[in-house]
Amino acid sequence: MKRILAIALTGALFLTTSCNQEKMVTSITSPSGTNSVAFNLSDDGAPYYLVKHQNATVIDTSSLGFEFKEKPVLKNGLKIVATSQNTLNETWKMPWGEQLEVINHYNEMVVALEETAAPNRKITLYFRAYDDGVAFRYEFPEQENWSEALITEEHTQFNLTGDHTTWWIPGDWDIYEHLYSTTKFTEINALEKANHENLASTYIPENAVNTPVSMRTEDGLHLSFHEASLVDYSGMTLQVDAENLSMTSNLVGSENRDYKVKRSLPFYTPWRTIQIADTAGDLIASNLIVNLNEPNKLDDISWFKPTKYTGIWWEMHLGKSTWDYGMTQDMGTWTNDGNPHGKHGATTENAKAYIDFSAENNIGGLLVEGWNTGWEHWIGFEDREGVFDFVTQYPDYDLEEVVRYGKQKGVELIMHHETSAATETYEKQQDTAYALMQRLGIHSVKTGYVGKILPRGEYHHGQYMVNQYNNAVIKAATYQVAINAHEPIKATGLRRTYPNTISREGLRGQEFNAWASDGGNPPEHLPIVAFTRMLAGPVD
């Protein structure tokens, strides 16, 4: 799957602690010399970095650090104990996606730091310079007297060089379903978007933006800020300091604990990424995000093929049919002695009609929503655990017959698992649900997490849910199932590592054109999405 073109490594350069700190300036330049990153420590041992493009500063001197529960901050009093530089030039193959082969060529700088005073904690920084941008992440290495990090905040700073034109959505801890605003950086006001009447679940605690957030300088340079390889960590928003033209990482938290990330040492944080492009189109051509992820862990995934699909979905949004079949309040018997209310959309007959249309129009898939029991009580109820059953169909829907008919017509069924954000229910049923799909030859599922997360107090983009989404993908792979997640955590390039991570929703999509009181999506919305949200990965 992977063809290595060239690997060149330079030996580690160990710097003694007695050297003058001013002589310890370290820097790295991208393979063609386009972009560079410089790192150093201030007089009081505070780490900072600076980014240049074509020798012009694009990210000014920016600080780095962390706050912890029950431990001192880690943002000064440090010394450099070792540095090394590495180069990698490889070409790897995408199992599906924008192109067959992807070049991954970067120069890397590794800087090992240690506190000058007790408890002498250690932290290592990895900087990578690509021709299409730069990235860096932190490592908390194994060390004495520190086995677990309870991170209350990460202080990664991005100091801008001007009041750039910015395309942004607010730093919402629950959704990405906001219209993009186009303003100067100093005009960002995310808090104006809080409690939006069209949004079912939203929480915006700070004047922050979600990533990717893209900008254009007065000179026409394009920048986009995001993160890559978000694993067992909290999602990052960027808090806006308009007065100082600065953004600082603001991690998504939880109401259930007084820290935002809990990790056992050793561990790596996600990559903090800055895509840098002379034109807007070059942002789209960038492979920075996927390149920063680990290689494919699934090997052959020929069982999955991307396709267009139709869906028993839009008619529900238009009010022509319903997701629910029609049950009594006790959820134990059917209304009218087993007869539905007459508007249920996911019937065998309707599914076959969609399959016929798909086959006639060379569309390879059919998504059926509302096929399984539980839709009568899926939203608006405080206790939604145990509501959905992901293997039991409604009486007017024959799952196996629909699958058989679809195969006969060359149309593959796409499963639907709406969890109503009841995570424990879905966890308990995943193996059974994925096994059913595998038995029937169904290789993709659209998952959904509408509503407030259960357990209460968790948010869609916090560490708890990051792990929920990623663990579902890993488990689904063992059953040859690919996941298209709705109400998801943002894409961060993990489709390289787990190629059964296919498109995600994570944006204000088509359904808003059916019922949004503000008139739906304006024409400019989707073009902006191409240069913002879609830089993270495919959308549905």
Coordinates of C-alpha atoms in Angstrom, one line a residue:
M1 CA 0.0 0.0 0.0
K2 CA 2.9 2.4 0.6
R3 CA 5.9 3.1 -1.6
I4 CA 8.8 4.9 0.1
L5 CA 10.7 7.1 -2.3
A6 CA 13.3 8.5 0.0
I7 CA 14.0 8.8 3.6
A8 CA 16.9 10.9 5.0
L9 CA 17.6 11.3 8.6
T10 CA 20.0 13.5 10.4
G11 CA 21.5 12.6 13.7
A12 CA 20.2 14.1 16.9
L13 CA 22.1 17.2 18.0
F14 CA 22.2 17.1 21.8
L15 CA 22.5 20.6 23.3
T16 CA 23.9 20.8 26.8
T17 CA 22.0 22.8 29.4
S18 CA 25.0 25.0 30.1
C19 CA 24.9 26.6 26.6
N20 CA 23.7 30.1 26.1
Q21 CA 19.9 29.9 25.4
E22 CA 20.3 32.6 22.7
K23 CA 22.4 30.2 20.7
M24 CA 19.7 27.5 20.8
V25 CA 17.6 29.0 18.0
T26 CA 16.1 26.1 16.0
S27 CA 14.3 26.3 12.7
I28 CA 13.1 24.1 9.9
T29 CA 12.3 24.9 6.3
S30 CA 10.0 23.0 3.9
P31 CA 11.5 20.9 1.1
S32 CA 11.3 23.7 -1.5
G33 CA 12.1 26.5 1.0
T34 CA 8.6 27.9 0.7
N35 CA 7.7 27.8 4.4
S36 CA 9.7 27.8 7.6
V37 CA 9.2 27.5 11.4
A38 CA 11.5 29.0 14.0
F39 CA 11.4 28.0 17.6
N40 CA 13.1 29.5 20.7
L41 CA 12.7 30.2 24.4
S42 CA 12.2 33.6 26.0
D43 CA 14.5 34.8 28.8
D44 CA 12.2 33.2 31.4
G45 CA 12.1 29.9 29.5
A46 CA 8.8 30.3 27.8
P47 CA 8.5 28.5 24.4
Y48 CA 7.4 30.3 21.3
Y49 CA 7.5 29.8 17.5
L50 CA 7.3 31.9 14.3
V51 CA 6.2 31.0 10.8
K52 CA 7.3 32.5 7.5
H53 CA 6.2 32.1 3.9
Q54 CA 8.6 33.2 1.2
N55 CA 10.7 34.8 4.0
A56 CA 7.7 37.0 5.1
T57 CA 6.2 36.4 8.5
V58 CA 2.7 35.0 8.5
I59 CA 2.5 33.8 12.1
D60 CA 4.2 36.2 14.4
T61 CA 5.9 35.2 17.7
S62 CA 3.4 32.9 19.4
S63 CA 3.6 31.2 22.8
L64 CA 2.9 27.6 23.7
G65 CA 1.9 25.9 27.0
F66 CA -0.6 24.0 29.2
E67 CA -2.6 24.3 32.4
F68 CA -3.3 21.3 34.5
K69 CA -5.5 20.2 37.4
E70 CA -3.5 20.1 40.6
K71 CA -0.2 20.8 38.9
P72 CA 1.6 24.0 38.0
V73 CA 1.2 25.5 34.5
L74 CA 3.7 24.4 32.0
K75 CA 4.5 27.5 29.9
N76 CA 7.8 28.9 31.2
G77 CA 10.9 27.9 33.2
L78 CA 11.9 25.4 30.4
K79 CA 15.2 24.6 28.8
I80 CA 16.1 22.8 25.6
V81 CA 17.8 19.5 26.3
A82 CA 18.0 18.1 22.7
T83 CA 17.0 18.7 19.2
S84 CA 17.0 16.7 16.0
Q85 CA 15.9 17.1 12.4
N86 CA 14.4 14.5 10.0
T87 CA 13.2 14.4 6.4
L88 CA 10.6 12.2 4.9
N89 CA 9.6 11.8 1.3
E90 CA 7.1 9.1 0.6
T91 CA 4.1 8.4 -1.7
W92 CA 1.1 6.5 -0.3
K93 CA -2.0 5.3 -2.0
M94 CA -5.5 6.5 -1.2
P95 CA -8.0 3.5 -1.3
W96 CA -10.6 6.1 -2.4
G97 CA -10.8 9.9 -2.5
E98 CA -9.4 12.8 -4.5
Q99 CA -6.4 11.0 -6.1
L100 CA -4.7 7.7 -6.3
E101 CA -1.3 8.7 -5.0
V102 CA -0.4 11.3 -2.3
I103 CA 3.1 12.7 -1.9
N104 CA 4.0 13.2 1.8
H105 CA 7.2 15.3 1.8
Y106 CA 8.3 17.3 4.8
N107 CA 11.2 18.4 7.0
E108 CA 10.8 17.8 10.7
M109 CA 12.3 19.4 13.8
V110 CA 12.0 17.8 17.2
V111 CA 12.7 19.9 20.3
A112 CA 12.9 18.2 23.7
L113 CA 12.2 20.5 26.7
E114 CA 12.5 20.1 30.4
E115 CA 11.7 22.3 33.4
T116 CA 14.8 23.9 35.0
A117 CA 13.2 23.4 38.5
A118 CA 11.3 20.6 40.3
P119 CA 9.4 18.7 39.3
N120 CA 11.5 18.8 36.1
R121 CA 8.6 17.8 33.8
K122 CA 9.5 17.0 30.2
I123 CA 7.6 17.9 27.0
T124 CA 8.7 17.4 23.4
L125 CA 7.6 19.5 20.4
Y126 CA 7.4 18.2 16.8
F127 CA 7.4 20.8 14.0
R128 CA 6.9 19.8 10.4
A129 CA 7.3 22.1 7.4
Y130 CA 5.6 21.2 4.2
D131 CA 5.4 23.3 1.0
D132 CA 1.6 23.6 1.6
G133 CA 1.8 24.6 5.3
V134 CA 3.2 23.8 8.7
A135 CA 2.1 21.7 11.7
F136 CA 3.2 21.0 15.2
R137 CA 2.2 18.8 18.1
Y138 CA 3.2 18.1 21.7
E139 CA 4.5 14.9 23.2
F140 CA 4.2 14.1 26.9
P141 CA 6.9 11.4 27.2
E142 CA 7.1 8.8 29.8
Q143 CA 8.8 10.2 32.9
E144 CA 9.3 9.8 36.6
N145 CA 6.6 11.1 39.0
W146 CA 4.1 11.9 36.3
S147 CA 1.8 9.2 35.0
E148 CA -1.4 11.1 34.2
A149 CA -2.1 14.5 32.7
L150 CA -5.4 16.2 33.5
I151 CA -5.3 19.2 31.1
T152 CA -7.6 22.1 32.0
E153 CA -6.5 24.2 29.0
E154 CA -4.0 24.2 26.2
H155 CA -2.4 27.5 25.4
T156 CA -1.4 27.3 21.7
Q157 CA -1.3 30.7 20.3
F158 CA -1.5 32.0 16.7
N159 CA -0.5 35.6 16.4
L160 CA -1.6 37.1 13.0
T161 CA 0.2 39.8 11.1
G162 CA -2.9 41.8 10.1
D163 CA -6.7 42.1 10.2
H164 CA -7.3 39.4 7.7
T165 CA -10.5 38.7 5.8
T166 CA -11.9 35.7 7.7
W167 CA -14.5 33.0 6.9
W168 CA -15.7 31.5 10.1
I169 CA -18.4 29.8 12.1
P170 CA -18.7 30.1 15.9
G171 CA -16.7 27.8 18.3
D172 CA -19.7 25.7 19.1
W173 CA -19.1 22.8 21.4
D174 CA -22.0 20.8 19.9
I175 CA -22.5 21.5 16.2
Y176 CA -20.9 22.9 13.1
E177 CA -24.3 23.7 11.5
H178 CA -23.9 27.5 11.3
L179 CA -23.9 29.7 8.3
Y180 CA -20.4 31.0 7.5
S181 CA -19.7 34.7 8.2
T182 CA -17.3 36.7 6.1
T183 CA -15.8 39.5 8.1
K184 CA -12.5 41.1 9.1
F185 CA -10.8 39.2 11.9
T186 CA -11.5 42.0 14.4
E187 CA -15.2 41.8 13.6
I188 CA -15.7 38.2 14.7
N189 CA -18.5 37.9 17.3
A190 CA -19.3 34.3 17.8
L191 CA -21.5 34.9 20.8
E192 CA -24.1 36.6 18.6
K193 CA -24.7 33.1 17.1
A194 CA -25.5 31.4 20.4
N195 CA -29.0 30.0 21.0
H196 CA -29.9 30.0 17.4
E197 CA -33.6 29.2 16.9
N198 CA -32.9 26.8 14.0
L199 CA -30.4 24.7 15.9
A200 CA -31.5 21.8 18.2
S201 CA -28.3 21.6 20.3
T202 CA -25.7 24.3 20.5
Y203 CA -23.3 25.7 23.1
I204 CA -21.0 28.7 22.5
P205 CA -19.2 29.7 25.7
E206 CA -16.5 32.0 24.3
N207 CA -15.9 34.4 21.4
A208 CA -14.2 31.6 19.5
V209 CA -14.3 30.0 16.1
N210 CA -14.5 26.4 15.0
T211 CA -11.8 25.0 12.7
P212 CA -11.1 24.9 9.9
V213 CA -11.1 28.7 9.8
S214 CA -9.7 30.3 6.7
M215 CA -8.3 33.8 6.0
R216 CA -6.9 36.0 3.2
T217 CA -4.3 38.6 3.9
E218 CA -4.1 42.0 2.2
D219 CA -1.4 40.5 0.0
G220 CA -3.7 37.7 -1.2
L221 CA -2.1 34.9 0.8
H222 CA -4.5 32.3 2.1
L223 CA -4.3 30.6 5.5
S224 CA -6.4 27.9 7.1
F225 CA -6.1 26.8 10.7
H226 CA -7.2 23.4 11.8
E227 CA -6.0 20.2 13.6
A228 CA -5.0 16.7 12.4
S229 CA -5.2 13.3 13.9
L230 CA -7.7 14.1 16.7
V231 CA -7.5 10.9 18.8
D232 CA -8.4 10.6 22.5
Y233 CA -8.3 14.3 23.0
S234 CA -10.8 17.2 23.1
G235 CA -11.7 19.1 20.0
M236 CA -10.0 22.5 19.6
T237 CA -11.8 25.8 19.1
L238 CA -9.8 29.0 18.6
Q239 CA -10.5 31.9 21.0
V240 CA -10.4 35.3 19.4
D241 CA -8.4 38.2 20.8
A242 CA -9.4 40.9 18.3
E243 CA -7.4 43.7 20.0
N244 CA -4.1 41.8 19.7
L245 CA -5.0 40.0 16.3
S246 CA -4.5 36.7 18.0
M247 CA -6.1 33.3 18.4
T248 CA -5.5 30.8 21.3
S249 CA -6.6 27.2 21.5
N250 CA -9.7 26.7 23.6
L251 CA -10.5 23.0 24.2
V252 CA -14.0 21.7 24.4
G253 CA -14.9 20.8 28.0
S254 CA -17.5 18.9 30.0
E255 CA -19.9 19.7 32.8
N256 CA -19.0 16.4 34.5
R257 CA -15.3 17.2 35.3
D258 CA -13.1 20.1 36.0
Y259 CA -10.5 19.2 33.3
K260 CA -10.8 18.9 29.5
V261 CA -8.4 16.1 28.7
K262 CA -7.4 13.1 30.7
R263 CA -4.5 11.1 29.3
S264 CA -2.0 8.6 30.6
L265 CA 1.7 9.3 29.8
P266 CA 3.2 8.9 27.3
F267 CA 0.9 10.4 24.6
Y268 CA 0.8 12.8 21.7
T269 CA -1.6 15.7 21.2
P270 CA -3.3 16.2 17.8
W271 CA -1.4 18.2 15.3
R272 CA -2.0 22.0 15.1
T273 CA -2.1 22.9 11.4
I274 CA -1.7 26.0 9.3
Q275 CA -2.3 25.5 5.6
I276 CA -0.5 28.3 3.6
A277 CA -1.4 28.9 0.0
D278 CA -0.8 31.6 -2.6
T279 CA -4.2 31.0 -4.1
A280 CA -7.5 29.8 -2.6
G281 CA -7.4 26.9 -5.0
D282 CA -4.1 25.7 -3.5
L283 CA -5.9 25.3 -0.1
I284 CA -8.1 22.7 -1.7
A285 CA -5.2 21.0 -3.4
S286 CA -3.3 20.7 -0.1
N287 CA -2.9 17.2 1.5
L288 CA -1.5 18.6 4.7
I289 CA -4.3 17.2 6.9
V290 CA -4.3 13.6 5.7
N291 CA -0.5 13.5 5.5
L292 CA -0.3 14.2 9.2
N293 CA -2.2 11.0 10.1
E294 CA -0.8 7.5 10.5
P295 CA -0.8 5.1 7.5
N296 CA -3.7 2.8 6.7
K297 CA -4.3 0.3 9.5
L298 CA -7.0 -1.6 7.6
D299 CA -5.1 -2.7 4.5
D300 CA -7.5 -3.8 1.9
I301 CA -10.9 -2.1 2.0
S302 CA -12.1 -3.1 -1.5
W303 CA -15.4 -4.0 0.1
F304 CA -16.3 -0.3 0.2
K305 CA -16.8 1.9 -2.9
P306 CA -18.0 5.5 -2.7
T307 CA -21.2 6.2 -4.5
K308 CA -24.0 8.6 -5.0
Y309 CA -27.2 7.7 -3.2
T310 CA -30.9 8.5 -3.0
G311 CA -32.7 8.5 0.4
I312 CA -36.0 8.1 2.1
W313 CA -35.2 11.2 4.1
W314 CA -36.0 14.4 2.2
E315 CA -39.7 13.6 2.1
M316 CA -39.7 13.6 5.9
H317 CA -38.2 17.1 6.0
L318 CA -41.0 18.2 3.6
G319 CA -43.7 16.7 5.8
K320 CA -44.8 14.2 3.2
S321 CA -44.0 11.3 5.4
T322 CA -42.6 10.5 8.9
W323 CA -39.7 8.6 10.4
D324 CA -42.0 7.0 13.0
Y325 CA -44.5 4.2 12.4
G326 CA -47.0 5.1 15.1
M327 CA -46.9 3.5 18.5
T328 CA -48.8 3.9 21.7
Q329 CA -47.2 6.0 24.5
D330 CA -46.1 2.9 26.4
M331 CA -44.0 1.9 23.3
G332 CA -45.3 -1.7 23.7
T333 CA -48.1 -2.0 21.1
W334 CA -49.0 -0.6 17.7
T335 CA -51.7 2.0 17.2
N336 CA -55.0 0.9 15.6
D337 CA -54.4 -2.8 16.2
G338 CA -51.2 -2.8 14.2
N339 CA -52.0 -0.3 11.5
P340 CA -49.7 2.7 11.3
H341 CA -50.9 6.3 11.0
G342 CA -50.5 6.0 7.2
K343 CA -47.5 8.4 6.8
H344 CA -44.6 6.2 7.6
G345 CA -41.9 6.7 4.9
A346 CA -39.7 3.6 5.3
T347 CA -42.0 1.0 3.8
T348 CA -40.8 -1.9 1.7
E349 CA -42.9 -0.6 -1.2
N350 CA -41.5 2.9 -1.0
A351 CA -37.9 1.5 -0.7
K352 CA -38.4 -0.5 -3.9
A353 CA -39.6 2.6 -5.7
Y354 CA -36.5 4.4 -4.7
I355 CA -34.4 1.5 -5.8
D356 CA -36.0 1.5 -9.2
F357 CA -35.4 5.2 -9.6
S358 CA -31.7 4.8 -8.5
A359 CA -31.1 1.9 -10.9
E360 CA -32.7 3.9 -13.8
N361 CA -30.4 6.8 -13.1
N362 CA -27.1 5.0 -12.4
I363 CA -27.2 5.9 -8.7
G364 CA -25.5 3.2 -6.6
G365 CA -27.0 3.4 -3.2
L366 CA -30.2 3.9 -1.2
L367 CA -30.3 5.3 2.4
V368 CA -33.5 4.4 4.3
E369 CA -34.3 6.4 7.4
G370 CA -37.0 5.4 9.9
W371 CA -36.8 1.7 9.2
N372 CA -36.1 0.6 12.8
T373 CA -38.2 0.9 16.0
G374 CA -37.8 3.8 18.3
W375 CA -38.7 6.9 16.3
E376 CA -41.8 7.8 18.3
H377 CA -39.6 8.6 21.3
W378 CA -36.3 9.6 19.8
I379 CA -36.2 13.3 20.5
G380 CA -37.7 15.7 23.1
F381 CA -37.4 13.1 25.8
E382 CA -35.0 13.5 28.7
D383 CA -34.2 9.8 28.9
R384 CA -33.5 8.5 25.4
E385 CA -31.3 5.5 26.5
G386 CA -32.8 2.3 25.3
V387 CA -35.2 3.9 22.8
F388 CA -33.7 2.8 19.5
D389 CA -33.3 -0.8 18.4
F390 CA -30.8 -1.1 15.5
V391 CA -31.8 -4.6 14.4
T392 CA -35.6 -4.6 14.8
Q393 CA -37.6 -3.3 11.8
Y394 CA -41.1 -1.8 11.7
P395 CA -43.9 -4.2 10.5
D396 CA -44.2 -2.5 7.1
Y397 CA -40.5 -2.8 6.3
D398 CA -38.8 -6.0 5.2
L399 CA -35.1 -5.3 5.5
E400 CA -34.0 -8.6 3.9
E401 CA -36.4 -8.1 1.0
V402 CA -35.2 -4.6 0.3
V403 CA -31.6 -5.8 0.4
R404 CA -32.4 -8.6 -2.0
Y405 CA -34.3 -6.3 -4.4
G406 CA -31.5 -3.8 -4.3
K407 CA -28.9 -6.4 -5.2
Q408 CA -31.0 -7.5 -8.1
K409 CA -31.1 -4.0 -9.4
G410 CA -27.5 -3.1 -8.6
V411 CA -28.3 -0.7 -5.8
E412 CA -26.7 -1.2 -2.4
L413 CA -28.6 -0.4 0.8
I414 CA -27.1 2.1 3.1
M415 CA -28.0 1.5 6.8
H416 CA -29.1 4.2 9.1
H417 CA -28.4 4.3 12.8
E418 CA -29.8 7.4 14.6
T419 CA -28.7 7.2 18.2
S420 CA -30.5 10.4 19.5
A421 CA -27.1 11.0 21.2
A422 CA -27.8 8.1 23.6
T423 CA -24.3 6.8 23.4
E424 CA -24.5 3.9 25.9
T425 CA -27.4 2.4 24.0
Y426 CA -25.5 2.5 20.7
E427 CA -22.3 1.1 22.3
K428 CA -24.3 -1.9 23.6
Q429 CA -25.9 -2.7 20.2
Q430 CA -23.0 -2.0 17.9
D431 CA -21.7 -5.5 17.5
T432 CA -25.2 -6.9 16.9
A433 CA -26.1 -4.1 14.5
Y434 CA -22.8 -4.3 12.5
A435 CA -23.0 -8.1 12.4
L436 CA -26.5 -7.9 10.9
M437 CA -25.1 -5.5 8.2
Q438 CA -22.2 -7.9 7.5
R439 CA -24.6 -10.8 7.1
L440 CA -26.7 -8.9 4.6
G441 CA -23.7 -7.5 2.7
I442 CA -24.5 -3.9 3.7
H443 CA -21.1 -2.0 3.9
S444 CA -22.0 1.5 4.9
V445 CA -24.0 3.2 7.6
K446 CA -25.1 6.8 8.3
T447 CA -24.9 7.4 12.0
G448 CA -26.6 10.3 13.8
Y449 CA -26.3 12.0 17.2
V450 CA -29.1 14.5 17.2
G451 CA -29.8 16.2 20.6
K452 CA -28.0 16.7 23.8
I453 CA -25.4 14.1 24.5
L454 CA -26.2 11.3 27.0
P455 CA -24.6 11.0 29.6
R456 CA -25.8 14.5 30.4
G457 CA -23.1 17.2 30.7
E458 CA -21.0 15.9 27.7
Y459 CA -20.7 17.8 24.5
H460 CA -20.4 16.5 20.9
H461 CA -16.9 17.8 20.5
G462 CA -15.3 16.9 23.8
Q463 CA -12.9 14.0 24.6
Y464 CA -15.7 11.7 25.6
M465 CA -17.4 12.0 22.2
V466 CA -14.2 12.1 20.2
N467 CA -13.6 8.6 21.5
Q468 CA -17.2 7.6 20.8
Y469 CA -16.9 8.5 17.1
N470 CA -13.4 7.0 16.7
N471 CA -14.2 3.8 18.5
A472 CA -17.3 3.2 16.4
V473 CA -15.2 3.5 13.2
I474 CA -12.6 1.0 14.6
K475 CA -15.3 -1.5 15.6
A476 CA -17.2 -1.1 12.3
A477 CA -14.1 -1.9 10.4
T478 CA -14.0 -5.4 11.9
Y479 CA -17.4 -6.0 10.3
Q480 CA -16.4 -4.4 6.9
V481 CA -18.6 -1.4 7.6
A482 CA -17.9 2.2 6.6
I483 CA -19.3 5.1 8.6
N484 CA -20.8 8.4 7.4
A485 CA -21.3 10.3 10.7
H486 CA -23.9 13.0 11.2
E487 CA -23.8 15.4 14.1
P488 CA -20.1 14.4 14.2
I489 CA -16.8 15.4 15.5
K490 CA -15.0 17.3 12.7
A491 CA -12.9 15.4 10.2
T492 CA -9.1 15.6 10.9
G493 CA -7.7 13.3 8.3
L494 CA -8.3 10.0 10.1
R495 CA -9.7 8.7 6.8
R496 CA -6.0 7.9 5.9
T497 CA -5.6 5.7 9.0
Y498 CA -9.1 4.2 9.0
P499 CA -10.4 4.5 5.4
N500 CA -13.8 3.3 6.5
T501 CA -14.1 6.8 7.9
I502 CA -16.0 8.3 4.9
S503 CA -17.9 11.5 4.6
R504 CA -19.3 13.4 7.6
E505 CA -22.0 15.9 7.9
G506 CA -20.6 18.5 10.2
L507 CA -22.0 21.5 8.3
R508 CA -25.3 23.4 7.7
G509 CA -26.7 21.2 4.9
Q510 CA -29.7 20.7 2.7
E511 CA -32.3 20.1 5.4
F512 CA -32.1 23.8 6.4
N513 CA -33.6 24.6 3.0
A514 CA -36.8 22.7 4.0
W515 CA -37.7 24.4 7.3
A516 CA -35.2 27.0 8.5
S517 CA -37.0 30.2 9.5
D518 CA -34.2 32.3 8.1
G519 CA -34.9 31.2 4.6
G520 CA -32.4 28.4 4.3
N521 CA -28.9 28.5 2.9
P522 CA -27.9 31.5 0.8
P523 CA -26.1 30.9 -2.5
E524 CA -22.7 31.9 -1.0
H525 CA -22.8 29.2 1.7
L526 CA -21.6 26.1 -0.2
P527 CA -18.8 27.9 -2.1
I528 CA -17.4 29.1 1.3
V529 CA -17.7 25.5 2.6
A530 CA -15.4 24.3 -0.1
F531 CA -12.6 26.6 1.3
T532 CA -13.3 26.0 5.0
R533 CA -15.1 22.9 6.3
M534 CA -14.2 20.8 3.3
L535 CA -10.5 21.3 3.8
A536 CA -10.9 19.0 6.7
G537 CA -12.4 16.2 4.6
P538 CA -15.4 15.0 2.6
V539 CA -18.9 16.1 3.6
D540 CA -22.3 14.6 3.2

